[in-house]
Every structure is written in structure tokens, then in C-alpha cells.
């Protein structure tokens, strides 16, 4: 490097000096912000303008203002400086052990089945972390409510959020063997009308059940024997033989594998597939504690979601 160039600072230092003067409106204020003498800041900007061959700042006796070229240049270099700052923070976060309070918003029934039983292993892997869990089926505002991450089921309404897909799932029509032994097995969708049915009013499949078989479609409007917004409660009633229940695979997969429930009209598919995501607030910088949780949770859903595994494998994965 040329000796004169060394005295006037590196190209990055020149850009930082220019951005500081533009932000603080003068050399003295910029020097205080950078922890340098005003003369050093002035020399760096002189060197920057000489290197570029253009005037970036117009100096008067009272203030310093951006030239037109300087204003355009500032917009470009601010983005670059912001990326460098974020990269520095991200690198430091990566080197640091995840620690502190991690606030999570989780859908109640899903979390009770497929997240809460695993959390002791997560905390054993990251002993400096503390968890604060909010179990609710409402969509929280991650930024306004101060959550680090949330698990969402279904469509993602907020496109600003950073999302990572964990798994997809089907919606299945199920019943207990005891109910089918008593009421018979439906063979066609139109036979559903004469069966006791269980309904969730907040679900997409209420009050109409849409079924697909190849190119065939059937829409059945259901008059339910029991309507409830408690999925776990309806599942318990279904297991006891109360009637037919359409439910997401993550809610009934274990009971189907154990024989407590069986699929009804298995040759027909309910037209309500969905997906599960873990979502983060907008922004590129992900704290180490949040990244640790997201990566750990994603591993728990690989190579397939837990409700598709053999029952004996549930809960035995390594953290």
C-alpha cells in the first residue's frame, strides 16, 4: 500500500468517515462518534474524494452538506456498511454459546404433542438458555409481542416473516373401530350424511367436507353431532366412539398407528393439505439462541415428521 494511502486510512475507513460526517452533519461530531481527531476524518474524506475524482461534500463556514453525487454515493455505501455490521454481529453470535431468554409462541395442541416432550433434551444441549412459552392457537405479532420465534400451522399470512418449513401434512377422516362396528363403514362420500360427525368450527373443513378421488370431487355439508374448537377434546370423543372426525395428520397420526383410530373412506383424500413452519421476525440477523432452536427443531422433523414414524421411535432421537 502507498505510504500516503496508509496515512489517509484504508478505503473502508474513508467511507466510514464520509458516512459519519453525513450522518452527524459535521467533522467534529463525526470525529467524536468515530473516536478520531477531526483532522484525521478530514484527511480521510479528502483522500476519498481524490480517489473518486469527485466532490462528495460541500463545505461552508457553518455546515457540511452533501453534493448530489455525494447523496447518491451515501445511499450505496450505507447499505454496504450495514451489511458489514450485520456480518460482524452474525459472526460474533455464531461464536457465542446460545444463552438468555428465548420467547416462543406455539400452537397449543401441536406443541403439547410434538414439541414439549422434546424440550428437556433441547435445554440439556443448551444449558444457558431459558424458555418462555406461550401456547395459543391465535396468530401473534412476533415483533409487537416480542417473540423470538413461532410455530405456525397452515397458510402464512405475513409475508415479511422469515419462514422455515418443517413438514407437510394431510387432513384425514377418522373414526374409532368401536364406532364403525356399531354404525358401519361408509363406502361413498354421500353416506357421510347418515353418520354422527364431529366438527371444528374454526377449521377450513367446516361446515363442508371436500373429498377428492382422482378426478372425482364430492362436497358434503355436515350437520355435526358435536362441534368444538378444542381439537384434543374432539379427538378424545372420537376415540371413545362419538363419530367421524376430520383431523390433520399431526393430530391423529399416533392414534392411527396404534389402532385407536382407523381411516374412513381411505381411497378418498380430503382437500385440506397443510404445512407447518417455524417463523422468525423480519430481518437478516438471527440471534444465536433463535438459530439454535430453529436448527434443533428442524432436525427433529427429519427425515420425516414424528407422526409418520413407528411409535417406538417417538421421543428417542438425540438432541
GROMACS .gro file of C-alpha atoms in nm:
model
  319
    1UNK     CA    1   0.000   0.000   0.000
    2UNK     CA    2   0.124   0.351  -0.081
    3UNK     CA    3   0.251   0.533   0.234
    4UNK     CA    4   0.026   0.833   0.171
    5UNK     CA    5  -0.268   0.596   0.140
    6UNK     CA    6  -0.184   0.447   0.479
    7UNK     CA    7  -0.186   0.791   0.644
    8UNK     CA    8  -0.523   0.870   0.495
    9UNK     CA    9  -0.675   0.541   0.607
   10UNK     CA   10  -0.797   0.236   0.422
   11UNK     CA   11  -1.076   0.268   0.165
   12UNK     CA   12  -1.323   0.133   0.423
   13UNK     CA   13  -1.207   0.387   0.682
   14UNK     CA   14  -1.251   0.664   0.426
   15UNK     CA   15  -1.606   0.550   0.355
   16UNK     CA   16  -1.684   0.523   0.728
   17UNK     CA   17  -1.556   0.878   0.780
   18UNK     CA   18  -1.770   1.011   0.493
   19UNK     CA   19  -2.083   0.833   0.623
   20UNK     CA   20  -2.020   0.963   0.975
   21UNK     CA   21  -1.988   1.325   0.856
   22UNK     CA   22  -2.306   1.290   0.651
   23UNK     CA   23  -2.492   1.137   0.946
   24UNK     CA   24  -2.373   1.384   1.212
   25UNK     CA   25  -2.363   1.695   0.991
   26UNK     CA   26  -2.004   1.798   1.060
   27UNK     CA   27  -1.645   1.690   1.108
   28UNK     CA   28  -1.626   1.747   1.482
   29UNK     CA   29  -1.938   1.543   1.559
   30UNK     CA   30  -1.826   1.268   1.321
   31UNK     CA   31  -1.483   1.260   1.485
   32UNK     CA   32  -1.638   1.216   1.830
   33UNK     CA   33  -1.857   0.932   1.701
   34UNK     CA   34  -1.557   0.758   1.542
   35UNK     CA   35  -1.319   0.829   1.830
   36UNK     CA   36  -1.075   1.012   1.598
   37UNK     CA   37  -0.941   1.364   1.560
   38UNK     CA   38  -1.133   1.590   1.326
   39UNK     CA   39  -0.815   1.634   1.120
   40UNK     CA   40  -0.797   1.257   1.063
   41UNK     CA   41  -1.160   1.250   0.947
   42UNK     CA   42  -1.096   1.543   0.716
   43UNK     CA   43  -0.786   1.380   0.561
   44UNK     CA   44  -0.975   1.055   0.501
   45UNK     CA   45  -1.255   1.233   0.319
   46UNK     CA   46  -1.006   1.434   0.115
   47UNK     CA   47  -0.840   1.105   0.016
   48UNK     CA   48  -1.177   0.951  -0.072
   49UNK     CA   49  -1.273   1.244  -0.293
   50UNK     CA   50  -0.930   1.240  -0.457
   51UNK     CA   51  -0.954   0.866  -0.522
   52UNK     CA   52  -1.301   0.901  -0.673
   53UNK     CA   53  -1.224   1.224  -0.855
   54UNK     CA   54  -1.548   1.388  -0.742
   55UNK     CA   55  -1.663   1.624  -0.468
   56UNK     CA   56  -1.891   1.444  -0.217
   57UNK     CA   57  -1.930   1.717   0.044
   58UNK     CA   58  -1.978   2.089   0.009
   59UNK     CA   59  -1.815   2.271   0.300
   60UNK     CA   60  -1.933   2.611   0.421
   61UNK     CA   61  -1.827   2.809   0.725
   62UNK     CA   62  -2.128   2.684   0.923
   63UNK     CA   63  -2.207   2.337   0.795
   64UNK     CA   64  -2.127   2.050   0.566
   65UNK     CA   65  -2.381   1.934   0.306
   66UNK     CA   66  -2.388   1.652   0.057
   67UNK     CA   67  -2.344   1.721  -0.310
   68UNK     CA   68  -2.583   1.547  -0.548
   69UNK     CA   69  -2.320   1.283  -0.623
   70UNK     CA   70  -2.245   1.257  -0.251
   71UNK     CA   71  -2.611   1.188  -0.167
   72UNK     CA   72  -2.627   0.906  -0.422
   73UNK     CA   73  -2.294   0.765  -0.305
   74UNK     CA   74  -2.411   0.775   0.058
   75UNK     CA   75  -2.717   0.560  -0.018
   76UNK     CA   76  -2.497   0.293  -0.174
   77UNK     CA   77  -2.228   0.287   0.094
   78UNK     CA   78  -2.478   0.290   0.383
   79UNK     CA   79  -2.618  -0.038   0.255
   80UNK     CA   80  -2.266  -0.181   0.234
   81UNK     CA   81  -2.173  -0.061   0.583
   82UNK     CA   82  -2.498  -0.204   0.717
   83UNK     CA   83  -2.417  -0.543   0.564
   84UNK     CA   84  -2.067  -0.537   0.713
   85UNK     CA   85  -2.203  -0.450   1.057
   86UNK     CA   86  -2.461  -0.729   1.035
   87UNK     CA   87  -2.190  -0.972   0.922
   88UNK     CA   88  -1.973  -0.879   1.221
   89UNK     CA   89  -2.262  -0.929   1.464
   90UNK     CA   90  -2.359  -1.257   1.298
   91UNK     CA   91  -2.002  -1.387   1.322
   92UNK     CA   92  -1.982  -1.295   1.691
   93UNK     CA   93  -2.321  -1.457   1.753
   94UNK     CA   94  -2.207  -1.775   1.577
   95UNK     CA   95  -1.901  -1.796   1.801
   96UNK     CA   96  -2.103  -1.734   2.118
   97UNK     CA   97  -2.287  -2.007   2.304
   98UNK     CA   98  -2.667  -1.962   2.281
   99UNK     CA   99  -2.783  -1.803   2.604
  100UNK     CA  100  -3.052  -1.584   2.755
  101UNK     CA  101  -3.431  -1.590   2.735
  102UNK     CA  102  -3.593  -1.745   2.427
  103UNK     CA  103  -3.961  -1.648   2.387
  104UNK     CA  104  -4.164  -1.886   2.171
  105UNK     CA  105  -4.525  -1.875   2.051
  106UNK     CA  106  -4.655  -2.227   1.989
  107UNK     CA  107  -4.992  -2.372   1.878
  108UNK     CA  108  -5.130  -2.542   2.187
  109UNK     CA  109  -5.228  -2.892   2.077
  110UNK     CA  110  -4.938  -2.930   1.835
  111UNK     CA  111  -4.681  -2.816   2.090
  112UNK     CA  112  -4.814  -3.048   2.360
  113UNK     CA  113  -4.772  -3.344   2.127
  114UNK     CA  114  -4.464  -3.271   1.922
  115UNK     CA  115  -4.253  -3.003   2.091
  116UNK     CA  116  -4.300  -3.001   2.470
  117UNK     CA  117  -4.184  -3.365   2.520
  118UNK     CA  118  -3.855  -3.283   2.343
  119UNK     CA  119  -3.771  -2.959   2.525
  120UNK     CA  120  -3.574  -3.122   2.810
  121UNK     CA  121  -3.328  -3.254   2.552
  122UNK     CA  122  -3.304  -2.911   2.392
  123UNK     CA  123  -3.227  -2.746   2.725
  124UNK     CA  124  -2.975  -3.017   2.806
  125UNK     CA  125  -2.794  -2.929   2.483
  126UNK     CA  126  -2.811  -2.554   2.557
  127UNK     CA  127  -2.798  -2.516   2.937
  128UNK     CA  128  -2.751  -2.136   2.924
  129UNK     CA  129  -3.091  -2.088   2.762
  130UNK     CA  130  -3.421  -2.020   2.939
  131UNK     CA  131  -3.756  -2.068   2.769
  132UNK     CA  132  -4.076  -1.869   2.791
  133UNK     CA  133  -4.358  -2.046   2.606
  134UNK     CA  134  -4.694  -1.907   2.500
  135UNK     CA  135  -4.936  -2.183   2.398
  136UNK     CA  136  -5.215  -2.038   2.190
  137UNK     CA  137  -5.382  -2.101   1.856
  138UNK     CA  138  -5.408  -1.730   1.777
  139UNK     CA  139  -5.158  -1.572   1.537
  140UNK     CA  140  -4.938  -1.347   1.749
  141UNK     CA  141  -4.748  -1.048   1.614
  142UNK     CA  142  -4.388  -1.157   1.667
  143UNK     CA  143  -4.248  -0.805   1.659
  144UNK     CA  144  -4.516  -0.628   1.865
  145UNK     CA  145  -4.539  -0.909   2.121
  146UNK     CA  146  -4.163  -0.958   2.148
  147UNK     CA  147  -4.137  -1.324   2.043
  148UNK     CA  148  -3.813  -1.470   1.906
  149UNK     CA  149  -3.989  -1.739   1.701
  150UNK     CA  150  -4.325  -1.905   1.648
  151UNK     CA  151  -4.456  -2.227   1.500
  152UNK     CA  152  -4.738  -2.177   1.251
  153UNK     CA  153  -4.979  -2.432   1.108
  154UNK     CA  154  -5.146  -2.363   0.775
  155UNK     CA  155  -5.103  -2.066   0.546
  156UNK     CA  156  -4.850  -1.794   0.630
  157UNK     CA  157  -5.044  -1.469   0.631
  158UNK     CA  158  -4.748  -1.235   0.694
  159UNK     CA  159  -4.504  -1.243   0.402
  160UNK     CA  160  -4.249  -1.029   0.595
  161UNK     CA  161  -4.166  -1.316   0.830
  162UNK     CA  162  -3.866  -1.540   0.776
  163UNK     CA  163  -4.006  -1.893   0.750
  164UNK     CA  164  -3.858  -2.243   0.751
  165UNK     CA  165  -4.081  -2.533   0.652
  166UNK     CA  166  -4.079  -2.822   0.897
  167UNK     CA  167  -4.329  -3.064   0.742
  168UNK     CA  168  -4.642  -3.104   0.536
  169UNK     CA  169  -4.950  -3.296   0.642
  170UNK     CA  170  -5.278  -3.437   0.514
  171UNK     CA  171  -5.619  -3.397   0.669
  172UNK     CA  172  -5.776  -3.739   0.730
  173UNK     CA  173  -6.127  -3.860   0.802
  174UNK     CA  174  -6.108  -4.094   1.103
  175UNK     CA  175  -6.324  -4.295   1.339
  176UNK     CA  176  -6.281  -4.540   1.625
  177UNK     CA  177  -6.320  -4.912   1.546
  178UNK     CA  178  -6.598  -4.924   1.805
  179UNK     CA  179  -6.800  -4.659   1.621
  180UNK     CA  180  -6.757  -4.829   1.283
  181UNK     CA  181  -6.855  -5.165   1.431
  182UNK     CA  182  -7.176  -5.004   1.553
  183UNK     CA  183  -7.261  -4.769   1.264
  184UNK     CA  184  -7.091  -4.939   0.968
  185UNK     CA  185  -6.816  -4.829   0.730
  186UNK     CA  186  -6.913  -4.554   0.481
  187UNK     CA  187  -6.838  -4.663   0.125
  188UNK     CA  188  -6.920  -4.336  -0.056
  189UNK     CA  189  -6.899  -3.969   0.046
  190UNK     CA  190  -7.276  -3.925   0.025
  191UNK     CA  191  -7.315  -4.185   0.302
  192UNK     CA  192  -7.147  -3.947   0.547
  193UNK     CA  193  -7.478  -3.766   0.592
  194UNK     CA  194  -7.625  -4.052   0.794
  195UNK     CA  195  -7.327  -4.077   1.030
  196UNK     CA  196  -7.253  -3.895   1.353
  197UNK     CA  197  -6.990  -3.634   1.271
  198UNK     CA  198  -6.760  -3.416   1.480
  199UNK     CA  199  -6.681  -3.062   1.368
  200UNK     CA  200  -6.430  -2.786   1.440
  201UNK     CA  201  -6.592  -2.451   1.353
  202UNK     CA  202  -6.261  -2.265   1.314
  203UNK     CA  203  -6.117  -2.523   1.075
  204UNK     CA  204  -6.111  -2.481   0.697
  205UNK     CA  205  -6.313  -2.803   0.666
  206UNK     CA  206  -6.623  -2.670   0.837
  207UNK     CA  207  -6.912  -2.699   0.769
  208UNK     CA  208  -6.833  -2.858   0.431
  209UNK     CA  209  -6.614  -3.163   0.385
  210UNK     CA  210  -6.447  -3.167   0.044
  211UNK     CA  211  -6.316  -3.503  -0.076
  212UNK     CA  212  -6.116  -3.596  -0.386
  213UNK     CA  213  -6.063  -3.929  -0.561
  214UNK     CA  214  -5.865  -3.887  -0.881
  215UNK     CA  215  -6.077  -3.651  -1.092
  216UNK     CA  216  -6.386  -3.707  -0.879
  217UNK     CA  217  -6.490  -3.444  -0.628
  218UNK     CA  218  -6.752  -3.458  -0.359
  219UNK     CA  219  -6.865  -3.181  -0.123
  220UNK     CA  220  -7.067  -3.286   0.179
  221UNK     CA  221  -7.228  -3.027   0.405
  222UNK     CA  222  -7.217  -3.172   0.754
  223UNK     CA  223  -7.458  -3.136   1.043
  224UNK     CA  224  -7.230  -3.231   1.330
  225UNK     CA  225  -7.331  -3.419   1.643
  226UNK     CA  226  -7.057  -3.235   1.837
  227UNK     CA  227  -6.900  -2.900   1.744
  228UNK     CA  228  -6.598  -2.778   1.940
  229UNK     CA  229  -6.294  -2.555   1.899
  230UNK     CA  230  -6.094  -2.799   2.114
  231UNK     CA  231  -5.920  -3.041   1.879
  232UNK     CA  232  -5.785  -3.259   2.159
  233UNK     CA  233  -6.133  -3.283   2.311
  234UNK     CA  234  -6.286  -3.388   1.980
  235UNK     CA  235  -6.008  -3.642   1.934
  236UNK     CA  236  -6.083  -3.792   2.277
  237UNK     CA  237  -6.454  -3.812   2.187
  238UNK     CA  238  -6.371  -3.973   1.853
  239UNK     CA  239  -6.152  -4.237   2.021
  240UNK     CA  240  -6.444  -4.319   2.252
  241UNK     CA  241  -6.671  -4.378   1.952
  242UNK     CA  242  -6.859  -4.048   1.924
  243UNK     CA  243  -6.841  -4.029   1.544
  244UNK     CA  244  -6.635  -3.935   1.238
  245UNK     CA  245  -6.365  -3.673   1.274
  246UNK     CA  246  -6.167  -3.490   1.002
  247UNK     CA  247  -5.832  -3.402   1.154
  248UNK     CA  248  -5.480  -3.307   1.049
  249UNK     CA  249  -5.234  -3.591   1.030
  250UNK     CA  250  -5.022  -3.445   1.310
  251UNK     CA  251  -5.321  -3.469   1.549
  252UNK     CA  252  -5.426  -3.829   1.470
  253UNK     CA  253  -5.112  -3.992   1.329
  254UNK     CA  254  -5.013  -4.156   1.658
  255UNK     CA  255  -5.365  -4.287   1.725
  256UNK     CA  256  -5.388  -4.428   1.373
  257UNK     CA  257  -5.054  -4.606   1.414
  258UNK     CA  258  -5.166  -4.752   1.749
  259UNK     CA  259  -5.503  -4.870   1.614
  260UNK     CA  260  -5.715  -4.642   1.832
  261UNK     CA  261  -5.847  -4.486   1.512
  262UNK     CA  262  -5.883  -4.603   1.153
  263UNK     CA  263  -5.918  -4.405   0.832
  264UNK     CA  264  -6.264  -4.365   0.685
  265UNK     CA  265  -6.300  -4.362   0.304
  266UNK     CA  266  -5.923  -4.415   0.267
  267UNK     CA  267  -5.949  -4.412  -0.113
  268UNK     CA  268  -6.073  -4.052  -0.092
  269UNK     CA  269  -5.847  -3.763   0.008
  270UNK     CA  270  -5.974  -3.463   0.199
  271UNK     CA  271  -5.891  -3.144   0.012
  272UNK     CA  272  -5.715  -2.976   0.305
  273UNK     CA  273  -5.341  -3.036   0.291
  274UNK     CA  274  -5.127  -2.807   0.501
  275UNK     CA  275  -4.778  -2.731   0.625
  276UNK     CA  276  -4.600  -2.645   0.947
  277UNK     CA  277  -4.341  -2.367   0.958
  278UNK     CA  278  -4.123  -2.208   1.220
  279UNK     CA  279  -4.123  -1.834   1.161
  280UNK     CA  280  -3.893  -1.554   1.276
  281UNK     CA  281  -3.933  -1.176   1.287
  282UNK     CA  282  -3.826  -0.990   0.970
  283UNK     CA  283  -3.458  -0.905   0.936
  284UNK     CA  284  -3.149  -1.089   0.824
  285UNK     CA  285  -2.976  -1.114   1.162
  286UNK     CA  286  -3.082  -1.422   1.357
  287UNK     CA  287  -2.955  -1.439   1.719
  288UNK     CA  288  -2.761  -1.749   1.820
  289UNK     CA  289  -3.034  -1.858   2.065
  290UNK     CA  290  -3.303  -1.843   1.794
  291UNK     CA  291  -3.087  -2.013   1.533
  292UNK     CA  292  -3.011  -2.294   1.779
  293UNK     CA  293  -3.383  -2.357   1.836
  294UNK     CA  294  -3.474  -2.347   1.467
  295UNK     CA  295  -3.192  -2.583   1.367
  296UNK     CA  296  -3.271  -2.821   1.652
  297UNK     CA  297  -3.643  -2.827   1.573
  298UNK     CA  298  -3.577  -2.886   1.203
  299UNK     CA  299  -3.357  -3.185   1.291
  300UNK     CA  300  -3.639  -3.331   1.500
  301UNK     CA  301  -3.860  -3.334   1.188
  302UNK     CA  302  -3.606  -3.513   0.970
  303UNK     CA  303  -3.607  -3.733   0.773
  304UNK     CA  304  -3.985  -3.743   0.824
  305UNK     CA  305  -4.225  -3.586   1.073
  306UNK     CA  306  -4.264  -3.772   1.403
  307UNK     CA  307  -4.628  -3.875   1.346
  308UNK     CA  308  -4.513  -4.088   1.049
  309UNK     CA  309  -4.254  -4.281   1.248
  310UNK     CA  310  -4.303  -4.609   1.424
  311UNK     CA  311  -4.447  -4.546   1.773
  312UNK     CA  312  -4.143  -4.697   1.946
  313UNK     CA  313  -3.915  -4.436   1.784
  314UNK     CA  314  -4.104  -4.139   1.927
  315UNK     CA  315  -3.905  -3.937   2.179
  316UNK     CA  316  -3.580  -4.130   2.136
  317UNK     CA  317  -3.398  -3.901   1.900
  318UNK     CA  318  -3.078  -3.737   2.005
  319UNK     CA  319  -3.086  -3.362   2.056
   0.00000   0.00000   0.00000
